[in-house]
PDB file of C-alpha atoms in Angstrom:
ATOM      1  CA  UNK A   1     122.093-133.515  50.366  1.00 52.00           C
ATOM      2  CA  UNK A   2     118.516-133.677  49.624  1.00 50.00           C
ATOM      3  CA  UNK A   3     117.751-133.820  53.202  1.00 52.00           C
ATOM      4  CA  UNK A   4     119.685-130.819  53.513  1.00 42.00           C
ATOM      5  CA  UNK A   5     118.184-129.002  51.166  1.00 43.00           C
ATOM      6  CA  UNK A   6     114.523-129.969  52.104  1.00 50.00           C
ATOM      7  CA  UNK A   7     115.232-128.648  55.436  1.00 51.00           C
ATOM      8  CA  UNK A   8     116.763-125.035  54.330  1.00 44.00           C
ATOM      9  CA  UNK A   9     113.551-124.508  51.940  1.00 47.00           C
ATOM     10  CA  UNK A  10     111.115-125.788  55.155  1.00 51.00           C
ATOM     11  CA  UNK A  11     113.454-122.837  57.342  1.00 46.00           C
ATOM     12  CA  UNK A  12     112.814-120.767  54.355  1.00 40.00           C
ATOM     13  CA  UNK A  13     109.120-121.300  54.084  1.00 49.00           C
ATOM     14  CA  UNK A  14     108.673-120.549  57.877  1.00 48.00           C
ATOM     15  CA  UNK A  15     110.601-117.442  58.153  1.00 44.00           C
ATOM     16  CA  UNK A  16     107.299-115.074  56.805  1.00 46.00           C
ATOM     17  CA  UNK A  17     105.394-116.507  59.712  1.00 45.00           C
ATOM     18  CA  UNK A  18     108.102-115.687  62.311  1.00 45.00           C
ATOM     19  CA  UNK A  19     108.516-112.127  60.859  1.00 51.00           C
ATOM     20  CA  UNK A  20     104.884-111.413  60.624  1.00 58.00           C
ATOM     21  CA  UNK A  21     104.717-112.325  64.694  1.00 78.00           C
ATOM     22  CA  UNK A  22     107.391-109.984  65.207  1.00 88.00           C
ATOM     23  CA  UNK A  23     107.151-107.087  63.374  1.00 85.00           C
ATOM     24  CA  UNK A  24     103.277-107.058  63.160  1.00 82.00           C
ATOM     25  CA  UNK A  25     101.652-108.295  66.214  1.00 77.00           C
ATOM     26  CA  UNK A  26      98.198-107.374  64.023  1.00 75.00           C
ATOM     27  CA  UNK A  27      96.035-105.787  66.718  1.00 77.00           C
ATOM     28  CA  UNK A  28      98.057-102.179  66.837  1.00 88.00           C
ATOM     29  CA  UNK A  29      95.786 -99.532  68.471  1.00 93.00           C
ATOM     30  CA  UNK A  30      96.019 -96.145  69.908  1.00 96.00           C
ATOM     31  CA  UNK A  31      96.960 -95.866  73.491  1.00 96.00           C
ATOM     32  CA  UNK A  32      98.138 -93.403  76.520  1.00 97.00           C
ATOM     33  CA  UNK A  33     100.957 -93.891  78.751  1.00 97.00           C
ATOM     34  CA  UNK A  34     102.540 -92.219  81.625  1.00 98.00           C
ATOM     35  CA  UNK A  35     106.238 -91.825  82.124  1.00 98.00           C
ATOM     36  CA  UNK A  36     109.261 -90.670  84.565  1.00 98.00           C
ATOM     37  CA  UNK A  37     111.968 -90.078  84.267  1.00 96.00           C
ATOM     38  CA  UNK A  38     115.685 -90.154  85.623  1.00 96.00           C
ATOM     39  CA  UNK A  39     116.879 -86.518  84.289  1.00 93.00           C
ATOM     40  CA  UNK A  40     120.714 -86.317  84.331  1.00 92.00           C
ATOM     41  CA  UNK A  41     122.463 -83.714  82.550  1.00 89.00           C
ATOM     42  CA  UNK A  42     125.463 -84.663  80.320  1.00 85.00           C
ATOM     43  CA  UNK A  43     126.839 -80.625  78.920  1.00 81.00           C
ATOM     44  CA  UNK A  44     128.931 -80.138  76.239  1.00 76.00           C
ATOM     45  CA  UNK A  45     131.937 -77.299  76.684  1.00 74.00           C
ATOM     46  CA  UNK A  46     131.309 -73.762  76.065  1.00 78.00           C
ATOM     47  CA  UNK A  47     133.312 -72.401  73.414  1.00 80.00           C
ATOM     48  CA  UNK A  48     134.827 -69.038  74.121  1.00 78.00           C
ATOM     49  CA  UNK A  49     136.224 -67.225  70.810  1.00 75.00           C
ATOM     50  CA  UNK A  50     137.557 -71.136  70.027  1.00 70.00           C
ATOM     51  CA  UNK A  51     138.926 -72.079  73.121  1.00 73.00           C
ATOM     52  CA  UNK A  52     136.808 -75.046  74.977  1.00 72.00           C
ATOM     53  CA  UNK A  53     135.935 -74.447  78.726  1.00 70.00           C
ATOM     54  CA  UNK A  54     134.345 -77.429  80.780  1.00 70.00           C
ATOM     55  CA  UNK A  55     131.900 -74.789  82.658  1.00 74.00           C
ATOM     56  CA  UNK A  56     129.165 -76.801  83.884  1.00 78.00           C
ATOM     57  CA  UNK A  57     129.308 -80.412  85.682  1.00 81.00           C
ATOM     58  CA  UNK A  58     126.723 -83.111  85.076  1.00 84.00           C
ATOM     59  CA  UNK A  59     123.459 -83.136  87.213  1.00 88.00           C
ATOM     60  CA  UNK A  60     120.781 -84.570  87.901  1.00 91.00           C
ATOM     61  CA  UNK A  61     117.096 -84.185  87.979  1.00 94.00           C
ATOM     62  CA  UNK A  62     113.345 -85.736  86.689  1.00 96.00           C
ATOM     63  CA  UNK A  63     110.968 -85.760  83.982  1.00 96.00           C
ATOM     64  CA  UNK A  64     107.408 -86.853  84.107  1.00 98.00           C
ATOM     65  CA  UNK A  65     104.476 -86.693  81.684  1.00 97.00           C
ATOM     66  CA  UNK A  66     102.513 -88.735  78.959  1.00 98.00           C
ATOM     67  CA  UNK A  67     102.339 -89.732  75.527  1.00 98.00           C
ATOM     68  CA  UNK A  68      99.666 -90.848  73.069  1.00 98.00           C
ATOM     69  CA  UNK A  69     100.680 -94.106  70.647  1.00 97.00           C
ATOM     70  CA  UNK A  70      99.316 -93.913  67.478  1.00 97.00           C
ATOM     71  CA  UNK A  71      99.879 -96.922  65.044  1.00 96.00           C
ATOM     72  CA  UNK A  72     101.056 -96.469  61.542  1.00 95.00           C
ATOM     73  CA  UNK A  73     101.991 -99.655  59.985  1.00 92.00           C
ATOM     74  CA  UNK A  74     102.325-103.116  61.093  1.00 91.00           C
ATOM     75  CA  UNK A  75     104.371-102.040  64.810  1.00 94.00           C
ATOM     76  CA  UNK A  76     105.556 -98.688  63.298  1.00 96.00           C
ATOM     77  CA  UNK A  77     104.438 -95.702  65.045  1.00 97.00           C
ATOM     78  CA  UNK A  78     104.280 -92.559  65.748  1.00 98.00           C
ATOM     79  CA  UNK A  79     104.916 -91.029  69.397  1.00 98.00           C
ATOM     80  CA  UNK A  80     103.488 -87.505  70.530  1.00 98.00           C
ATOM     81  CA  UNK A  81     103.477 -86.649  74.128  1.00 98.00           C
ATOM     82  CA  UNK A  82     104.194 -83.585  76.681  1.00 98.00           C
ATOM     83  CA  UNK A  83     106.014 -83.579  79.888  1.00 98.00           C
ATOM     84  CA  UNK A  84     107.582 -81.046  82.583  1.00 97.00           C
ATOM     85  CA  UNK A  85     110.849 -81.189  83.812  1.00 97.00           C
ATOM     86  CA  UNK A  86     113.290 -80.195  87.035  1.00 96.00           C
ATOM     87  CA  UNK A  87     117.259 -80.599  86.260  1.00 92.00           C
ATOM     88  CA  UNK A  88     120.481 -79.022  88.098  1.00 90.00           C
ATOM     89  CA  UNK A  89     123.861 -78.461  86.823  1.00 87.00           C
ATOM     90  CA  UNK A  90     127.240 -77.675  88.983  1.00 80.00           C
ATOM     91  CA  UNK A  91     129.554 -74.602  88.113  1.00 75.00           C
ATOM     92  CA  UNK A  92     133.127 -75.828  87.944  1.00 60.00           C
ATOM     93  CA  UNK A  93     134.194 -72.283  88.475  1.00 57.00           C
ATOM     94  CA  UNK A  94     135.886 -70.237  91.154  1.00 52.00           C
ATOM     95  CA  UNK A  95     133.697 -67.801  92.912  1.00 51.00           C
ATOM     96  CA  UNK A  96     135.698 -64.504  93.897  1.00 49.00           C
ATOM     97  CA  UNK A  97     134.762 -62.344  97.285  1.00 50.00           C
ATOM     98  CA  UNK A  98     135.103 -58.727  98.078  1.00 51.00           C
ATOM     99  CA  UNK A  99     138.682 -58.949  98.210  1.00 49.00           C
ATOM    100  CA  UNK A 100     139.452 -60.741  95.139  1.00 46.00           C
ATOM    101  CA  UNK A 101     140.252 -64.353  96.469  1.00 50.00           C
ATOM    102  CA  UNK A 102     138.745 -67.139  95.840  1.00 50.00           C
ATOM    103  CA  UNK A 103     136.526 -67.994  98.623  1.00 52.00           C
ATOM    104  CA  UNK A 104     134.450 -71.757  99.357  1.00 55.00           C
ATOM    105  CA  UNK A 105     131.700 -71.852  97.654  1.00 63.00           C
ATOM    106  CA  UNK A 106     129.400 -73.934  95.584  1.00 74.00           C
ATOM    107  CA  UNK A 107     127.741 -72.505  92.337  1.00 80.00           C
ATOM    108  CA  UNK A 108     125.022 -74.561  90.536  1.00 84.00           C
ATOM    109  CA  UNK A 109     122.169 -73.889  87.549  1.00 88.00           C
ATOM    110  CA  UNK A 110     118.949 -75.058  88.577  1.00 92.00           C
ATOM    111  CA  UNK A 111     115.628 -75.292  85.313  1.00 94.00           C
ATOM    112  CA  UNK A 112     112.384 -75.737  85.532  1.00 97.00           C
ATOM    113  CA  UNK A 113     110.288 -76.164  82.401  1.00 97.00           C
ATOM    114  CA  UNK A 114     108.344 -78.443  80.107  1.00 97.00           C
ATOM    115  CA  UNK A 115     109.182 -80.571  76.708  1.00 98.00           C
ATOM    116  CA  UNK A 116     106.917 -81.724  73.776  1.00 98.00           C
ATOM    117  CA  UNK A 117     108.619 -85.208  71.880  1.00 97.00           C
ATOM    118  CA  UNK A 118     107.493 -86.102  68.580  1.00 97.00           C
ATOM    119  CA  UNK A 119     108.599 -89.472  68.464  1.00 97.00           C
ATOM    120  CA  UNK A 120     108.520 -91.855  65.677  1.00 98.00           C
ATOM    121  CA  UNK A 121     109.887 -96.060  66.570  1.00 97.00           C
ATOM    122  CA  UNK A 122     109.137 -99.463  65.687  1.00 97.00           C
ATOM    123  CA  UNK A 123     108.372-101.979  68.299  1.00 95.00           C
ATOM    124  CA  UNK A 124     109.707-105.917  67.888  1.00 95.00           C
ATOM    125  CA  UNK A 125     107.325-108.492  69.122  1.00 93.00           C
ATOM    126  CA  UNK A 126     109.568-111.172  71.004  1.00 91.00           C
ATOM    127  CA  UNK A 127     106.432-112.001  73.522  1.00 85.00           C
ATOM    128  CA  UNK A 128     106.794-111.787  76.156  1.00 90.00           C
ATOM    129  CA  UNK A 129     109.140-108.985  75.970  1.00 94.00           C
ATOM    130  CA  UNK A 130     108.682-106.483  73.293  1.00 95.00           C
ATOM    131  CA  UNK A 131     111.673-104.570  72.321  1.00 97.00           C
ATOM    132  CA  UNK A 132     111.800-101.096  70.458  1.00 97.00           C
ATOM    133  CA  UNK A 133     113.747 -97.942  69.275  1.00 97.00           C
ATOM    134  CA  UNK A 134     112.676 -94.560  68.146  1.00 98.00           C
ATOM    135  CA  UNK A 135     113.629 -91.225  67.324  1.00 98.00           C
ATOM    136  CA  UNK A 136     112.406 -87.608  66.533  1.00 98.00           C
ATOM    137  CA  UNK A 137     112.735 -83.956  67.465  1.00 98.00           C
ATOM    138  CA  UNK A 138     112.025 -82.977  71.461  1.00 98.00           C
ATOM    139  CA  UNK A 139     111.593 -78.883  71.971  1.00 98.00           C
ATOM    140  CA  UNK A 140     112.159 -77.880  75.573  1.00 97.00           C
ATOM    141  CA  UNK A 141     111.435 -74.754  77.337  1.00 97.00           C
ATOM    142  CA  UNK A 142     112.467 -73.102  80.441  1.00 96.00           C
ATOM    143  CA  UNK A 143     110.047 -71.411  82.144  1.00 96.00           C
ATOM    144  CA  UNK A 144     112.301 -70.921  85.064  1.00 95.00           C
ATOM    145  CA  UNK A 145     116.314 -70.211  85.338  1.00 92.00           C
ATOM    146  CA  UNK A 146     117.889 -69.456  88.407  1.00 90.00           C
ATOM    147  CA  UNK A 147     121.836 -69.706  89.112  1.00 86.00           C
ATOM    148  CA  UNK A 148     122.126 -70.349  92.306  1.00 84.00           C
ATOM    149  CA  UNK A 149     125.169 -69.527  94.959  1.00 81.00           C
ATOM    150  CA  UNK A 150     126.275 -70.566  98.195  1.00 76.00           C
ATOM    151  CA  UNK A 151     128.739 -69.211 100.502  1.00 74.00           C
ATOM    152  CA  UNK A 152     130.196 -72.125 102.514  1.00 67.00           C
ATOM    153  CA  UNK A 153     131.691 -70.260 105.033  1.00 70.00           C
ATOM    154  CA  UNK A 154     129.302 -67.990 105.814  1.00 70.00           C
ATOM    155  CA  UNK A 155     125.633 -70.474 104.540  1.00 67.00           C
ATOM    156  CA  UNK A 156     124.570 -67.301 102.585  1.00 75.00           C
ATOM    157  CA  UNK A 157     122.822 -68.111  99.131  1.00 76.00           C
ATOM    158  CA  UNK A 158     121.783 -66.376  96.718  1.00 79.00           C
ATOM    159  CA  UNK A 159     120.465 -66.427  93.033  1.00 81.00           C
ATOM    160  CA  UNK A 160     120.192 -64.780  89.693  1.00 85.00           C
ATOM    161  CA  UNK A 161     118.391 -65.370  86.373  1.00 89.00           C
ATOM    162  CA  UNK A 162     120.357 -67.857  84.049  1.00 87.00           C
ATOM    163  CA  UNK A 163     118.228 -66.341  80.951  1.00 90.00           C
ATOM    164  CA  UNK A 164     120.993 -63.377  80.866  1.00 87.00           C
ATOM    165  CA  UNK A 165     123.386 -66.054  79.602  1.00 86.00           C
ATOM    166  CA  UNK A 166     120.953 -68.611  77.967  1.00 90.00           C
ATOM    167  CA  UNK A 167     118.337 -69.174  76.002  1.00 93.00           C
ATOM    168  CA  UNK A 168     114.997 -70.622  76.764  1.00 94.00           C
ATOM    169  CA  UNK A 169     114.269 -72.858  73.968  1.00 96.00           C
ATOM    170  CA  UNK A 170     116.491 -75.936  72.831  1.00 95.00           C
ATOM    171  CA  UNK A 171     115.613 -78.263  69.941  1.00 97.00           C
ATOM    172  CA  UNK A 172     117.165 -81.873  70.407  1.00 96.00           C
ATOM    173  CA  UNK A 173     116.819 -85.147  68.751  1.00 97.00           C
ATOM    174  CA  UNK A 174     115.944 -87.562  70.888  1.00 98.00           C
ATOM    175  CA  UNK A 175     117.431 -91.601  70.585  1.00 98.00           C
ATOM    176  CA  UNK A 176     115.712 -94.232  72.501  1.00 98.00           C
ATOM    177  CA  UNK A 177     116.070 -97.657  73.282  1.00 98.00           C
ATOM    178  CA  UNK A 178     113.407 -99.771  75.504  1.00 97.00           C
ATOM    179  CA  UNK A 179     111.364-102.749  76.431  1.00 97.00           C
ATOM    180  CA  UNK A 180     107.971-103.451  77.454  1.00 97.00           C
ATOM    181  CA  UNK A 181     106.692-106.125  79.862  1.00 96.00           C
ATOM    182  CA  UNK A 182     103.257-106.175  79.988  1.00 93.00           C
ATOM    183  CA  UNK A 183     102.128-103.070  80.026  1.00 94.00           C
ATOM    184  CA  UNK A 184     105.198-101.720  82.140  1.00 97.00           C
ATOM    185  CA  UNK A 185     107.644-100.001  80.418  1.00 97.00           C
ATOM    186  CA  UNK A 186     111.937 -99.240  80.510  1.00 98.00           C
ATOM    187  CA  UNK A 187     113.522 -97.118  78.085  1.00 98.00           C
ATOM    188  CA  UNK A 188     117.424 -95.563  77.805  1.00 98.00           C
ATOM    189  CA  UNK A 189     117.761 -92.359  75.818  1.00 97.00           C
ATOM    190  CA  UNK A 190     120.114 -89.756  74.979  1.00 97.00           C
ATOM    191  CA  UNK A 191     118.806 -86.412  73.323  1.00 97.00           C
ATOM    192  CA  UNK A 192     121.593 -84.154  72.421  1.00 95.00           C
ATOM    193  CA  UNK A 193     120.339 -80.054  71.882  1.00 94.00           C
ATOM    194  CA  UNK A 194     121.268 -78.693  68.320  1.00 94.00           C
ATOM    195  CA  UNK A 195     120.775 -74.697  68.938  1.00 93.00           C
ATOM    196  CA  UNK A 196     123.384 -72.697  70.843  1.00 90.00           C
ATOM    197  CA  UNK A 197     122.061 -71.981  74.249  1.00 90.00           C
ATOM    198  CA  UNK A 198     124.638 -69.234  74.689  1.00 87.00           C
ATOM    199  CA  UNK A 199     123.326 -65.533  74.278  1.00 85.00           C
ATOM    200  CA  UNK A 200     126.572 -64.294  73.656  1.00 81.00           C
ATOM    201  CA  UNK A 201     127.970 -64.247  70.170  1.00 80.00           C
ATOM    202  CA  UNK A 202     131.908 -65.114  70.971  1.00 82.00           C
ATOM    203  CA  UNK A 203     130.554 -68.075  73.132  1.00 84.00           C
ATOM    204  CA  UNK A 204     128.675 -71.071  72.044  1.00 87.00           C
ATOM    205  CA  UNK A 205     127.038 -74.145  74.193  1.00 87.00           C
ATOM    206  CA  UNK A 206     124.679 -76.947  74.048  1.00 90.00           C
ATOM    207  CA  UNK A 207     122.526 -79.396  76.150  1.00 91.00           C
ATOM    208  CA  UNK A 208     122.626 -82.920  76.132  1.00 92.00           C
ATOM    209  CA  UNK A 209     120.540 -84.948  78.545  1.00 93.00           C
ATOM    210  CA  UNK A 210     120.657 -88.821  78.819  1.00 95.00           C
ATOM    211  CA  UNK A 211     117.689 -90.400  80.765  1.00 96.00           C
ATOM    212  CA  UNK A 212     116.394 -93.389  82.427  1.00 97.00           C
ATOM    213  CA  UNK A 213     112.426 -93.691  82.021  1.00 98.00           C
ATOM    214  CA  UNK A 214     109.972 -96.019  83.455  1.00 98.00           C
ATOM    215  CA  UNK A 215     106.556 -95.750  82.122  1.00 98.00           C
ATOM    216  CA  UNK A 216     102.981 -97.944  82.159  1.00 98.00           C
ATOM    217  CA  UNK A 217     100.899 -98.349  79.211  1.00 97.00           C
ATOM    218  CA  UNK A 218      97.557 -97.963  79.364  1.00 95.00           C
TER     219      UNK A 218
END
């Protein structure tokens, strides 16, 4: 029993050690990284005077930019960066011709624009592998909205502003999850939009993206 004992209050003992290892490596500075990014498009349902319509389709697209790391205590920090961004969308709609009937054709939402995260995570040191979560507002803007159509009968295309139906601006909250080799760098995230992205006031939609980023560390 004493044996026992001595042994829990040794494990007990060496635990602050451990901890201080792994959640403060103790030589936290500033640095700039560089990421891309797997963009793919997860949409919520547009609500039309409350019934639910599946109008867009996932898609698919990229995001690249940087961030600046700034330490705040022991491995918590706080994330900054900037970023531009390409993503597409399908219409799962029927597209009508001259005489009324449905005709083949493929219908798709195409954005161009940039995003500013403000980030905020804490990293775990399990060397060699450090893992990490974080989380904070991401504002996106669309500089350029075009819904694009195709005839597939006849190859004609053609395009319109999406801006008569959306809005530029979406505010989501971003939720990470990544690891860092070296300086190399994976991360999951999901970032669902909280404002309505639908001009219209008996509809109502919102973003959601999910990405796959890999980034280097400088």
């Amino acid at each position: 029993m004493k044996k026992f004992l001595l042994a829990i209050l040794i494990m007990v003992a060496s635990l602050p050690a451990v901890s201080q290892d792994i959640f403060d490596s103790g030589d936290n500075k500033p640095y700039f990284g560089a990421r891309l990014g797997l963009d793919i498009s997860c949409p919520g349902g547009w609500k039309v005077n409350k019934m639910s319509l599946d109008l867009y389709d996932s898609g698919a697209g990229f995001d690249l930019g940087a961030v600046y790391n700034i330490p705040l205590w022991k491995n918590l920090y706080f994330e900054p960066g900037l970023s531009i961004y390409y993503n597409t969308q399908g219409y799962d709609i029927g597209v009508s011709g001259d005489d009324s009937e449905l005709v083949d054709a493929d219908a798709s939402l195409r954005r161009f624009g940039f995003r500013i995260p403000f980030q905020v995570g804490y990293r775990f040191d399990f060397n060699p592998v450090k893992l990490y979560f974080a989380t904070g507002p991401v504002l996106s803007v669309a500089l350029v909205g075009k819904d694009y159509l195709k005839n597939n009968i006849t190859g004609e295309t053609s395009s319109v502003s999406c801006f008569d139906n959306l809005n530029r601006v979406d505010l989501g909250w971003k939720f990470a999850l990544g690891a860092i080799y070296d300086r190399y760098l994976f991360q999951l995230s999901v970032t669902p939009g909280m404002l309505d992205m639908a001009k219209s006031d008996n509809a109502s939609y919102h973003d959601c993206n999910v990405a796959l980023t890999l980034g280097y560390n400088f």
